[in-house]
Short mmCIF file of N, CA and C and ligand atoms in Angstrom, two decimals:
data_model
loop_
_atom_site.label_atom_id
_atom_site.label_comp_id
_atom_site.label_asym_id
_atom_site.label_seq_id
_atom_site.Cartn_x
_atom_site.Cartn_y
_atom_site.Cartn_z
N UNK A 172 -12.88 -1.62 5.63
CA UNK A 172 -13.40 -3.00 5.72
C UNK A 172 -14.80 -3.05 5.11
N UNK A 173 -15.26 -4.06 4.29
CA UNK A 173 -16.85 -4.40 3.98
C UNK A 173 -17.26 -5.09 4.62
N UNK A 174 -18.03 -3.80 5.63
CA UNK A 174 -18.48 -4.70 7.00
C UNK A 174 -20.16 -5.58 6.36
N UNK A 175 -20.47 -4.82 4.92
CA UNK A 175 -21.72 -6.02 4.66
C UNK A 175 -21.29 -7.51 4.39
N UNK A 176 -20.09 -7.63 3.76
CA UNK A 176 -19.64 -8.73 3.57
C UNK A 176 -19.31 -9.91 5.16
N UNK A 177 -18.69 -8.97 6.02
CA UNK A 177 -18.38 -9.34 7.15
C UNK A 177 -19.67 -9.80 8.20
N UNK A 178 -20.42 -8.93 7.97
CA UNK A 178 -21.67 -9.50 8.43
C UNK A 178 -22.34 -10.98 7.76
N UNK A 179 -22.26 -10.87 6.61
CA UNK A 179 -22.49 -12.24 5.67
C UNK A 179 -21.22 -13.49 6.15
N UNK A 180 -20.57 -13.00 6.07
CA UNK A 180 -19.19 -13.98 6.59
C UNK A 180 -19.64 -14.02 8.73
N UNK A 181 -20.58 -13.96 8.89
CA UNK A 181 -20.36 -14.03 10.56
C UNK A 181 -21.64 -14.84 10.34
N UNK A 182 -22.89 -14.42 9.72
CA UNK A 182 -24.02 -15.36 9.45
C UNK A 182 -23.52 -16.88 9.24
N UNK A 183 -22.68 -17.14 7.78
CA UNK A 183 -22.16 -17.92 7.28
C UNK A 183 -21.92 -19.04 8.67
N UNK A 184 -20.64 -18.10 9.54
CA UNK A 184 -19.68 -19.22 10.33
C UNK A 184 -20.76 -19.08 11.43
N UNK A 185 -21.99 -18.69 11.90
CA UNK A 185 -23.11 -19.33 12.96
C UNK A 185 -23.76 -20.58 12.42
N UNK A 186 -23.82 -20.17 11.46
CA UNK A 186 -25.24 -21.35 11.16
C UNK A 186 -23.87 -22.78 10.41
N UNK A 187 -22.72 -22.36 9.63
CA UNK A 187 -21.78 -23.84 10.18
C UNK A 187 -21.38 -24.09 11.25
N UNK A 188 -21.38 -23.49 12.11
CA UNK A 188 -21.09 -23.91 13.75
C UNK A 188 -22.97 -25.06 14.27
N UNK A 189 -24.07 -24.58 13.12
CA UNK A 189 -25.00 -25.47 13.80
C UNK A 189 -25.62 -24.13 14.55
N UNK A 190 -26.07 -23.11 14.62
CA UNK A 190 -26.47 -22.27 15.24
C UNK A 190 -27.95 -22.00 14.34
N UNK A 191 -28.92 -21.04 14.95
CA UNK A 191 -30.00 -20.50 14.37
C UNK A 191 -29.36 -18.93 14.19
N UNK A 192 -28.75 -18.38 12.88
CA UNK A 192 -28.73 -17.10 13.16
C UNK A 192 -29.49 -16.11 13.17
N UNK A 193 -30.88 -16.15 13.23
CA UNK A 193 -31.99 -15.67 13.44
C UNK A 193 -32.53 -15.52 14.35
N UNK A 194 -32.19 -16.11 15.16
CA UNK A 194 -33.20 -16.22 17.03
C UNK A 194 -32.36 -15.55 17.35
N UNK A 195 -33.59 -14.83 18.23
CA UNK A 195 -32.88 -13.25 18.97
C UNK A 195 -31.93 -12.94 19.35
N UNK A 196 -31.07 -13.95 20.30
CA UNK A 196 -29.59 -13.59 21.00
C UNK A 196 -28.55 -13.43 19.75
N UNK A 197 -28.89 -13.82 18.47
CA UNK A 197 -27.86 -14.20 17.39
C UNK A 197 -28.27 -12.84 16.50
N UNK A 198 -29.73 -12.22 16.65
CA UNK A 198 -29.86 -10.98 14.95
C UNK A 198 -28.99 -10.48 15.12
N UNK A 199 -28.62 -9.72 16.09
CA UNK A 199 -27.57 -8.25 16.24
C UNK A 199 -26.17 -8.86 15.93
N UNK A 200 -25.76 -10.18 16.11
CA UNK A 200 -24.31 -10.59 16.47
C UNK A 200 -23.37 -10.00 14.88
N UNK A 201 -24.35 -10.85 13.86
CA UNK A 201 -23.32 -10.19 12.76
C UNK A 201 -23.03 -8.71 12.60
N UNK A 202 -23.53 -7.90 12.97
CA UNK A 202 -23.22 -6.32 13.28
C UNK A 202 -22.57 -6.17 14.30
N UNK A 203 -22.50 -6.43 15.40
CA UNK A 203 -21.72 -6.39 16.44
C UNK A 203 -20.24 -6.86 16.01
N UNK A 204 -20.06 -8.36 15.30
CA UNK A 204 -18.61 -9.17 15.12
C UNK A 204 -18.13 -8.06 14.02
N UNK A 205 -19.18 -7.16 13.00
CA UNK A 205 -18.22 -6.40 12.27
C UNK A 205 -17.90 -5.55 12.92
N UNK A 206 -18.30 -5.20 13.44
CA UNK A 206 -17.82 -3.64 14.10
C UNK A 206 -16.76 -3.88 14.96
N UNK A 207 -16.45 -5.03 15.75
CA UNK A 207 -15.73 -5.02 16.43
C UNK A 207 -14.30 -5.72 15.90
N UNK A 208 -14.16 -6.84 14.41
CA UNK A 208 -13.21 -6.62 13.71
C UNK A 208 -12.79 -5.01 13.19
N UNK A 209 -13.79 -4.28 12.69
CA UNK A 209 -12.98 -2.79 12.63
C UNK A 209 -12.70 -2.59 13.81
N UNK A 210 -12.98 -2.29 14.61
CA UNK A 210 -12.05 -1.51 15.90
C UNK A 210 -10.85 -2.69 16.12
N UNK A 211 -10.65 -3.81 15.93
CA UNK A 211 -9.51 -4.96 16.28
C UNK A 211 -8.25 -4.90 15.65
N UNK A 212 -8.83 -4.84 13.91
CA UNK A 212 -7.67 -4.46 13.10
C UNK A 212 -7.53 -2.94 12.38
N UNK A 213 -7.89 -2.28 13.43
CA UNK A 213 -7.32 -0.56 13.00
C UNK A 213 -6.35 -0.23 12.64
N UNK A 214 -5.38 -1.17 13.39
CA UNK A 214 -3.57 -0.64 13.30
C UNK A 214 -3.56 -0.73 11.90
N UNK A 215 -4.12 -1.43 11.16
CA UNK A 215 -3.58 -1.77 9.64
C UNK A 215 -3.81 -0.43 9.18
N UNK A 216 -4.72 0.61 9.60
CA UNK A 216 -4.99 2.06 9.35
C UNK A 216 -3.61 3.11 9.60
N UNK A 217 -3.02 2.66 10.55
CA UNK A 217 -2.51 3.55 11.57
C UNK A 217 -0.78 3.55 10.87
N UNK A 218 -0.62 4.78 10.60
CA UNK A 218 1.13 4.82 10.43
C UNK A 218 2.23 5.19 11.17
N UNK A 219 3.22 3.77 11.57
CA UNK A 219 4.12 4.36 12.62
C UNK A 219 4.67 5.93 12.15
N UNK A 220 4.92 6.15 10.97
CA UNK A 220 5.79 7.06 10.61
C UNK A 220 5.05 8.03 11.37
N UNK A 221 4.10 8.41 11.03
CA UNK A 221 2.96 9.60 11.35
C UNK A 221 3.03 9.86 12.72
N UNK A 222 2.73 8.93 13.77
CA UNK A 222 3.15 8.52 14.79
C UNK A 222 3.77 9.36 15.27
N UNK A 223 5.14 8.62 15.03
CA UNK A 223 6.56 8.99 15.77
C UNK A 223 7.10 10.14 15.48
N UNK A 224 6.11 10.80 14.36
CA UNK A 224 6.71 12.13 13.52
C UNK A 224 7.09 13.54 14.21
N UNK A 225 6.14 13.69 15.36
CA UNK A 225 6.71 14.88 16.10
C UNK A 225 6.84 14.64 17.61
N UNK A 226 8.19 14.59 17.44
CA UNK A 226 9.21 13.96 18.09
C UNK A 226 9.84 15.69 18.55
N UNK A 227 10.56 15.78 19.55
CA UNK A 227 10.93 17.10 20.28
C UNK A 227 12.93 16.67 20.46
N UNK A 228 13.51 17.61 20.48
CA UNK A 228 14.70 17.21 20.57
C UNK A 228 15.81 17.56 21.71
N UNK A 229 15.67 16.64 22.68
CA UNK A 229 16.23 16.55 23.66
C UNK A 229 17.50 15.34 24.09
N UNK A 230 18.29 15.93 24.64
CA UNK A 230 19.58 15.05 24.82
C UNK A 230 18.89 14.60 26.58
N UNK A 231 18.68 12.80 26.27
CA UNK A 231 18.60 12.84 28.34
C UNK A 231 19.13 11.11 28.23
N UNK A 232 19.31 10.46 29.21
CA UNK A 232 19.79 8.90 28.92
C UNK A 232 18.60 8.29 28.66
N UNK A 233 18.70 6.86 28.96
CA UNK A 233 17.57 5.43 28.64
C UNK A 233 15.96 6.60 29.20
N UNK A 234 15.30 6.38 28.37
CA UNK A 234 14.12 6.61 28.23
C UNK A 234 13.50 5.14 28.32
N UNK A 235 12.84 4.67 29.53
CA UNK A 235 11.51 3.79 29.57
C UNK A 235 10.13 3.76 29.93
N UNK A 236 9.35 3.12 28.88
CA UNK A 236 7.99 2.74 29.20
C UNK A 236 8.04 1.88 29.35
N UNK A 237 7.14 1.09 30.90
CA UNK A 237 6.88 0.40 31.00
C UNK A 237 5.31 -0.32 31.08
N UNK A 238 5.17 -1.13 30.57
CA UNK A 238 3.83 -1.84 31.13
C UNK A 238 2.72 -1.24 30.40
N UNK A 239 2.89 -0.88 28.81
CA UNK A 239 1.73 -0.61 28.00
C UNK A 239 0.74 -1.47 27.68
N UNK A 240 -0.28 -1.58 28.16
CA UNK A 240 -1.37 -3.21 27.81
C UNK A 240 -1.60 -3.16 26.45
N UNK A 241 -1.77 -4.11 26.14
CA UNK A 241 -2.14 -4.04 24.64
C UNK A 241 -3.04 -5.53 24.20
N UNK A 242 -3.90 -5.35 23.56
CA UNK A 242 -4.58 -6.43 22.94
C UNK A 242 -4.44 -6.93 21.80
N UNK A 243 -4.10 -8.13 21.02
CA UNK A 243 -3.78 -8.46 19.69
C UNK A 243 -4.30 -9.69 19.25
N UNK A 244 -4.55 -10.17 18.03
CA UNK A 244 -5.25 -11.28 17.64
C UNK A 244 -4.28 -12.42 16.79
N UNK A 245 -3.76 -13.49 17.27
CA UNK A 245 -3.05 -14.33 16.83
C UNK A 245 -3.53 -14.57 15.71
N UNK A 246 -2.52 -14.92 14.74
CA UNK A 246 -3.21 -14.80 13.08
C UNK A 246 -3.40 -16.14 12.74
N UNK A 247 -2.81 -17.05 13.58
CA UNK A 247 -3.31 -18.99 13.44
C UNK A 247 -4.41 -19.20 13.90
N UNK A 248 -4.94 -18.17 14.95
CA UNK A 248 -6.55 -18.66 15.26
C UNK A 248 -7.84 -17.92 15.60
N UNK A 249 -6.89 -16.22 15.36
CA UNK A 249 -8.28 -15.12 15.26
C UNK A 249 -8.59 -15.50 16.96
N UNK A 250 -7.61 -15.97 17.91
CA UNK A 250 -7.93 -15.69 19.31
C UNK A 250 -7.04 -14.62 19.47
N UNK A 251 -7.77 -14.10 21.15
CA UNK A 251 -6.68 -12.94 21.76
C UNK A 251 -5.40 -13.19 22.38
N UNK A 252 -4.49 -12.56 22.05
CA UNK A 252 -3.47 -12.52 22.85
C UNK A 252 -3.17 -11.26 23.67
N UNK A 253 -2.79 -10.94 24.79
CA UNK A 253 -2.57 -9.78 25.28
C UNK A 253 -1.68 -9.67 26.24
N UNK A 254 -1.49 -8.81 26.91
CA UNK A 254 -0.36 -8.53 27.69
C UNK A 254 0.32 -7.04 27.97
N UNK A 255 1.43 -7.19 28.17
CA UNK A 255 2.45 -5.73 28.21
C UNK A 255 3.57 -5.62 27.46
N UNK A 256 3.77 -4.40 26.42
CA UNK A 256 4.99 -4.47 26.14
C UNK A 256 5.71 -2.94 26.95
N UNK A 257 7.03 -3.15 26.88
CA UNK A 257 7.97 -2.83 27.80
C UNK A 257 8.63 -2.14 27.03
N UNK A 258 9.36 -0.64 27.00
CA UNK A 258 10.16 0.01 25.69
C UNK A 258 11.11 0.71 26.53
N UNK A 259 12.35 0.62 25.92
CA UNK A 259 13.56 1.19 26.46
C UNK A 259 14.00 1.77 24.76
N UNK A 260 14.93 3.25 25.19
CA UNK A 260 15.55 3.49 23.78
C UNK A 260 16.73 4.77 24.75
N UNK A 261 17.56 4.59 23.81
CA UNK A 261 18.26 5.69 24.33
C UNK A 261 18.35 6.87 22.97
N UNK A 262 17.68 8.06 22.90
CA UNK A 262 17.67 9.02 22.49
C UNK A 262 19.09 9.55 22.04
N UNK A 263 19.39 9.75 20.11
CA UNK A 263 20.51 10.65 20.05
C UNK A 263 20.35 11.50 19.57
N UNK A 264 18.73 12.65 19.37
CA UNK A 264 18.36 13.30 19.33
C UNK A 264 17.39 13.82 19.81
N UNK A 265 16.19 12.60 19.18
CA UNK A 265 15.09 13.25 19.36
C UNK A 265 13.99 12.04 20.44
N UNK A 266 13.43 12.55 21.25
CA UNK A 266 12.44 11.75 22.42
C UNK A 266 11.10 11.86 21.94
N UNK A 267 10.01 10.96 22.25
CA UNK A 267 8.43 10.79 21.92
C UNK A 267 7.70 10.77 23.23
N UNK A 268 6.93 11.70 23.31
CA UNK A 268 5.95 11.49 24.28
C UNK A 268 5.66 9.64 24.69
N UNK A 269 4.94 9.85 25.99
CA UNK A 269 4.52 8.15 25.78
C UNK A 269 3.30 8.09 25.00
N UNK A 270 2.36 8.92 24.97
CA UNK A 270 1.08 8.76 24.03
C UNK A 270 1.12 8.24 22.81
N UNK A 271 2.47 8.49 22.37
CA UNK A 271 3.11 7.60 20.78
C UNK A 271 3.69 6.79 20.77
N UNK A 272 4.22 6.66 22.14
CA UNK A 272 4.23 4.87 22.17
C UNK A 272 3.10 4.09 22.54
N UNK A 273 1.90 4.46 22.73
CA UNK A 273 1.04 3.49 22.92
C UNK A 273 0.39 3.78 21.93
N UNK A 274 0.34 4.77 20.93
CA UNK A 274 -0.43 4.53 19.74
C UNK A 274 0.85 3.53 18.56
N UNK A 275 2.19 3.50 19.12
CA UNK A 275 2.51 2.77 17.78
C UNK A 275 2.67 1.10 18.53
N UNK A 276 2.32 1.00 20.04
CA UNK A 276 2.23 -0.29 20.27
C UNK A 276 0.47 -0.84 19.25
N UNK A 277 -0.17 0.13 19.58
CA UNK A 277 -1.70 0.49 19.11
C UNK A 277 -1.70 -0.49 17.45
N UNK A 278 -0.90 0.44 16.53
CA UNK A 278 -0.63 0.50 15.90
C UNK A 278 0.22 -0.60 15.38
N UNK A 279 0.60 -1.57 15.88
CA UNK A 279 1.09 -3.17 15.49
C UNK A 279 0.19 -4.47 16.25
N UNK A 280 -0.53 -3.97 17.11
CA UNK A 280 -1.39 -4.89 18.57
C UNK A 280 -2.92 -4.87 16.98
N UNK A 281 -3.00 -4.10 16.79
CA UNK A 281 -4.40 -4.25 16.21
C UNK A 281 -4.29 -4.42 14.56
N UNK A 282 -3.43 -5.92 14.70
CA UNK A 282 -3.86 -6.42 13.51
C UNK A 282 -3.74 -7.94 13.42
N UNK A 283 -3.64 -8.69 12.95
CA UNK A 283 -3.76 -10.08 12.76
C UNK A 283 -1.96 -10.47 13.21
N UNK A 284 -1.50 -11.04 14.54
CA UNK A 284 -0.18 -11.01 14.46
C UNK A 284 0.08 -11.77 15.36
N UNK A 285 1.81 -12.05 15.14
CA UNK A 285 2.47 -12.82 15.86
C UNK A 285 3.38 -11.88 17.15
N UNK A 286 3.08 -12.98 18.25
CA UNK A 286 3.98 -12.20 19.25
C UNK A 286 5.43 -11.95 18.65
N UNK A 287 6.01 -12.09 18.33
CA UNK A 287 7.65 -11.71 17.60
C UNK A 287 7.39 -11.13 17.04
N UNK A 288 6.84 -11.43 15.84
CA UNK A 288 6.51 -10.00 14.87
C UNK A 288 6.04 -9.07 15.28
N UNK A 289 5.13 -8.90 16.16
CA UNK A 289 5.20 -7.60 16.75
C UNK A 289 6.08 -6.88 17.47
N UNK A 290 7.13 -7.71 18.31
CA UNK A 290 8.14 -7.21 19.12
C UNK A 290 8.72 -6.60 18.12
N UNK A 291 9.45 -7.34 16.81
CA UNK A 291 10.15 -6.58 16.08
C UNK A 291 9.79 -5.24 15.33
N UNK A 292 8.34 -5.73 14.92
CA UNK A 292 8.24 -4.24 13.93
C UNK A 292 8.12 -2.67 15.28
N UNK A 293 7.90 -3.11 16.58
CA UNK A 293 8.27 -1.93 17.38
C UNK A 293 9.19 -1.69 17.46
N UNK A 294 10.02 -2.35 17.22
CA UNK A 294 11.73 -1.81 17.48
C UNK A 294 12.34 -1.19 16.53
N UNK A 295 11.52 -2.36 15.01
CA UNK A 295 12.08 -1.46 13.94
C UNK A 295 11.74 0.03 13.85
N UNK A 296 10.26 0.18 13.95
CA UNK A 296 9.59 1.54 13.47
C UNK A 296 10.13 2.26 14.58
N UNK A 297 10.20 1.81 15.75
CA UNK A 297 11.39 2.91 16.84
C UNK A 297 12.91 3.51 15.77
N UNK A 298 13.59 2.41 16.01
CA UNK A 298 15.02 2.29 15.29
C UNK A 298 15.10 3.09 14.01
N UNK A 299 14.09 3.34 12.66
CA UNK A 299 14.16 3.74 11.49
C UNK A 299 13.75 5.08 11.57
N UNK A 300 12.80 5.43 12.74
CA UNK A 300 11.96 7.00 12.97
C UNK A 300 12.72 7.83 14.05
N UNK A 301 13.26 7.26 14.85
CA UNK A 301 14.23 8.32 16.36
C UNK A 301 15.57 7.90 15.94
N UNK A 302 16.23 6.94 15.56
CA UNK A 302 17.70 6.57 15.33
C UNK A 302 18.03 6.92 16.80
N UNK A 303 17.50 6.18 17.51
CA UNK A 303 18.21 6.35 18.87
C UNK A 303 19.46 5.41 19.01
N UNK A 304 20.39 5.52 19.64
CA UNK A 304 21.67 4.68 20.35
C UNK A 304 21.00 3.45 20.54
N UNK A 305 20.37 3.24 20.59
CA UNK A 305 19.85 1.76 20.85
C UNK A 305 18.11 1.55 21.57
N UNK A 306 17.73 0.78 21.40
CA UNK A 306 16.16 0.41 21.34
C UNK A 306 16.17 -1.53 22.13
N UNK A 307 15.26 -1.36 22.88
CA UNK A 307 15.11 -2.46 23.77
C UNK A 307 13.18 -2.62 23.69
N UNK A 308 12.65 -3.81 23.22
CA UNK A 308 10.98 -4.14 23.31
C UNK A 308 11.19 -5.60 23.76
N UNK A 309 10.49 -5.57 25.05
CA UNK A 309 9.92 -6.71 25.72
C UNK A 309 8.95 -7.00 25.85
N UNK A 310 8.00 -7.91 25.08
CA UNK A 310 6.43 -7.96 25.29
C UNK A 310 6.09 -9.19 26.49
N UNK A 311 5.51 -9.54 27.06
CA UNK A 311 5.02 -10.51 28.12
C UNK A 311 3.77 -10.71 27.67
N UNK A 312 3.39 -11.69 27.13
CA UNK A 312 1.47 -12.27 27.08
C UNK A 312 1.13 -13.82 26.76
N UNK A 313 -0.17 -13.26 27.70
CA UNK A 313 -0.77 -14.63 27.47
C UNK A 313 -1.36 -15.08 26.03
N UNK A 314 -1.56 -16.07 25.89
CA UNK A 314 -2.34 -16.28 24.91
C UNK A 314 -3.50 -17.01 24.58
N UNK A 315 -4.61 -16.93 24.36
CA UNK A 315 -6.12 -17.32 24.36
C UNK A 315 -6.10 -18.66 23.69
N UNK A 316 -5.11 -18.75 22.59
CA UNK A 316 -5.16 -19.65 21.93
C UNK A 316 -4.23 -21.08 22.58
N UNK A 317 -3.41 -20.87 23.28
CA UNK A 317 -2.71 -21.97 23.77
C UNK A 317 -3.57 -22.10 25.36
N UNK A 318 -4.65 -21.19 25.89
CA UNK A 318 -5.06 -21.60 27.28
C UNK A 318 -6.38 -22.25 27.20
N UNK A 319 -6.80 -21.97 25.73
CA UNK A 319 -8.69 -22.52 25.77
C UNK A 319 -8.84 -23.78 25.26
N UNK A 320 -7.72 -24.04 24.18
CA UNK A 320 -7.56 -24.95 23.24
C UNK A 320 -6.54 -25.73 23.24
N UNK A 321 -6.20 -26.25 22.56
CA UNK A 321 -4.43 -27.07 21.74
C UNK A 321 -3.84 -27.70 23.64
N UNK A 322 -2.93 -27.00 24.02
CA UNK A 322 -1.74 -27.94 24.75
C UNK A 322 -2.47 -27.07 26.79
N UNK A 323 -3.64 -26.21 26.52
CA UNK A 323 -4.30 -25.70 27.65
C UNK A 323 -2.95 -24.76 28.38
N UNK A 324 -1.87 -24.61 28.23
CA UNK A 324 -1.07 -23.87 28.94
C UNK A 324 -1.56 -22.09 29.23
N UNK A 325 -0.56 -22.15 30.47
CA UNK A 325 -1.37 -20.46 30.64
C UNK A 325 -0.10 -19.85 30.89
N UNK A 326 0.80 -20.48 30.39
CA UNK A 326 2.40 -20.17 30.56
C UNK A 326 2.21 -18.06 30.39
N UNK A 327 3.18 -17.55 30.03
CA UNK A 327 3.22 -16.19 29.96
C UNK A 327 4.50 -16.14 28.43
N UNK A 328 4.65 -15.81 27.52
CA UNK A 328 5.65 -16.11 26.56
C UNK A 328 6.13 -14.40 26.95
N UNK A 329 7.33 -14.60 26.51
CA UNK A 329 7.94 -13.45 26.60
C UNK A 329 9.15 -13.19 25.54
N UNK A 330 9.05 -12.48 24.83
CA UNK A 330 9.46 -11.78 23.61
C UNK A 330 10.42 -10.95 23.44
N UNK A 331 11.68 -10.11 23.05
CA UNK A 331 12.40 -9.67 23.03
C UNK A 331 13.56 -9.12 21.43
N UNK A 332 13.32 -8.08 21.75
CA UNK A 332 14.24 -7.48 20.83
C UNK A 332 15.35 -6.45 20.99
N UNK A 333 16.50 -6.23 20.93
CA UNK A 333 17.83 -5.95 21.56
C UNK A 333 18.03 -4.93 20.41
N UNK A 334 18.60 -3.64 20.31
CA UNK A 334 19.13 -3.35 19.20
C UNK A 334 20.12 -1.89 19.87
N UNK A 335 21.40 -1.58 18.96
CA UNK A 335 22.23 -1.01 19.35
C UNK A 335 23.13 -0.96 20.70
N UNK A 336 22.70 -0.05 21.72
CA UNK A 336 23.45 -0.21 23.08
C UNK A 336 23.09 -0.94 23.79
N UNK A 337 22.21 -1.62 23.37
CA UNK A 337 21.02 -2.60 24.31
C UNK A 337 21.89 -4.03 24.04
N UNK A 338 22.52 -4.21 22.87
CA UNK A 338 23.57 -5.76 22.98
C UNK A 338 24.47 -5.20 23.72
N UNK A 339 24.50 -3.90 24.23
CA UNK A 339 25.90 -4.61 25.14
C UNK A 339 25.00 -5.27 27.08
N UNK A 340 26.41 -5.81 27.52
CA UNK A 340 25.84 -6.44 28.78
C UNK A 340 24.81 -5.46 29.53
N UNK A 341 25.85 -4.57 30.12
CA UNK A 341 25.82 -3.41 30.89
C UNK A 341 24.24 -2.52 31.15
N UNK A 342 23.98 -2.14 29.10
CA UNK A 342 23.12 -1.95 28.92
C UNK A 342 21.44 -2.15 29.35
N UNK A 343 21.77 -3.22 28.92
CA UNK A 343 20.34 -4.71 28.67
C UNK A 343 20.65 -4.62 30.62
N UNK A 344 21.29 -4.88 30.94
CA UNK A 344 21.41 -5.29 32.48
C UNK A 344 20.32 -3.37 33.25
N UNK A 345 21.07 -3.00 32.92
CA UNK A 345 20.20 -1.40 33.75
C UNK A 345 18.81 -1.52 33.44
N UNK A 346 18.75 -1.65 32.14
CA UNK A 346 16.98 -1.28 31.29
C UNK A 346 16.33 -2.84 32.40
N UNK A 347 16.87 -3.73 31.83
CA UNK A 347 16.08 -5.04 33.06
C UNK A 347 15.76 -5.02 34.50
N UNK A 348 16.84 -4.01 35.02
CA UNK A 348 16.80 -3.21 36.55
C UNK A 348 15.66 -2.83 36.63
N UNK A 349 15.68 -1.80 35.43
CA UNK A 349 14.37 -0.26 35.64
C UNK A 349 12.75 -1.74 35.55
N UNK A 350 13.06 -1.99 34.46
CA UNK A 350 11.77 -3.10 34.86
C UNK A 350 11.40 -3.83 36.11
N UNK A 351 12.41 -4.43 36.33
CA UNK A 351 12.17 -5.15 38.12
C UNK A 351 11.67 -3.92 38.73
N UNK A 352 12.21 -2.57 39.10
CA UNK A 352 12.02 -2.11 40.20
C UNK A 352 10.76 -1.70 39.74
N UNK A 353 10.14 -1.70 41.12
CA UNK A 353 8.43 -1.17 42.14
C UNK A 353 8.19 0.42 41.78
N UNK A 354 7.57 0.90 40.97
CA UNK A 354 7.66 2.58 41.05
C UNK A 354 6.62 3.13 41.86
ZN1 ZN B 172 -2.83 -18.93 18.02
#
């Protein structure tokens, strides 16, 4: 990122907001807003492949994570969205620590995005890197942009992507179990 530019681009949008970007509470801000777009959109750094790459090979059933937090920035308004996503897969070889699933939730959360689009590209980069029997991502979040602004809702949207053993009933029905239950 050209965080000098970004700093110039944060000056810019203070002083059209009507601000003094010079008085004290404001010098540091354009260094601060860059630095903290780099740490926001890292994922654009980050490769699922790399990721998911060492992977161990074990035969066991539905593998779930649940309840990975994650932070992400809606790309219509550069607000936060955040929440949990939820990962089910059934392994036909090879299993991932959870540390790589929260770097490849990591790894789609930290960039300019849509709740769906992110559900999907986890399922995909699951689905194309383990070829498991099937892959299940449920994200749950709020969003900054529909609770501060526009229609004020604080609803919870919830997201979903189904793939392989996960369309059947049976399936989708157990993995939704393991979520309800209290651990
Ligand atoms: Zn938005």
């Amino acid at each position: 990122m050209d965080k000098s530019r970004m700093q110039q681009v944060t000056r810019d949008l203070l002083e059209t907001i009507g601000e003094n970007a010079k008085r004290e509470g404001l010098r540091d801000t354009p260094r601060r807003v860059a630095d903290m777009y780099e740490e926001l959109t890292e994922g654009y750094s980050m490769d699922p492949k790399e990721i998911l790459a060492r992977e161990w090979n074990e035969v066991t059933g539905m593998v779930v994570a649940k309840e990975i937090g994650f932070f992400s920035l809606c790309e219509h308004h550069l607000l936060p969205f955040h929440g949990k996503v939820n990962i089910g897969y059934i392994p036909s070889k090879s299993v991932v620590g959870l540390s790589k699933l929260v770097r490849l939730v990591d790894c789609f959360s930290k960039r300019l995005q849509l709740q769906e689009r992110m559900t999907k590209q986890i399922a995909d980069a699951l689905n194309e890197n383990l070829h498991p029997y099937g892959v299940a991502v449920v994200v749950q979040a709020r969003h900054l942009c529909m609770e501060m602004r526009g229609v004020k809702s604080g609803a919870d949207i919830i997201t979903s992507e189904l793939r392989g053993q996960f369309e059947k009933f049976e399936t989708r029905n157990e993995f939704f179990e393991m979520l309800r239950k209290e651990v």
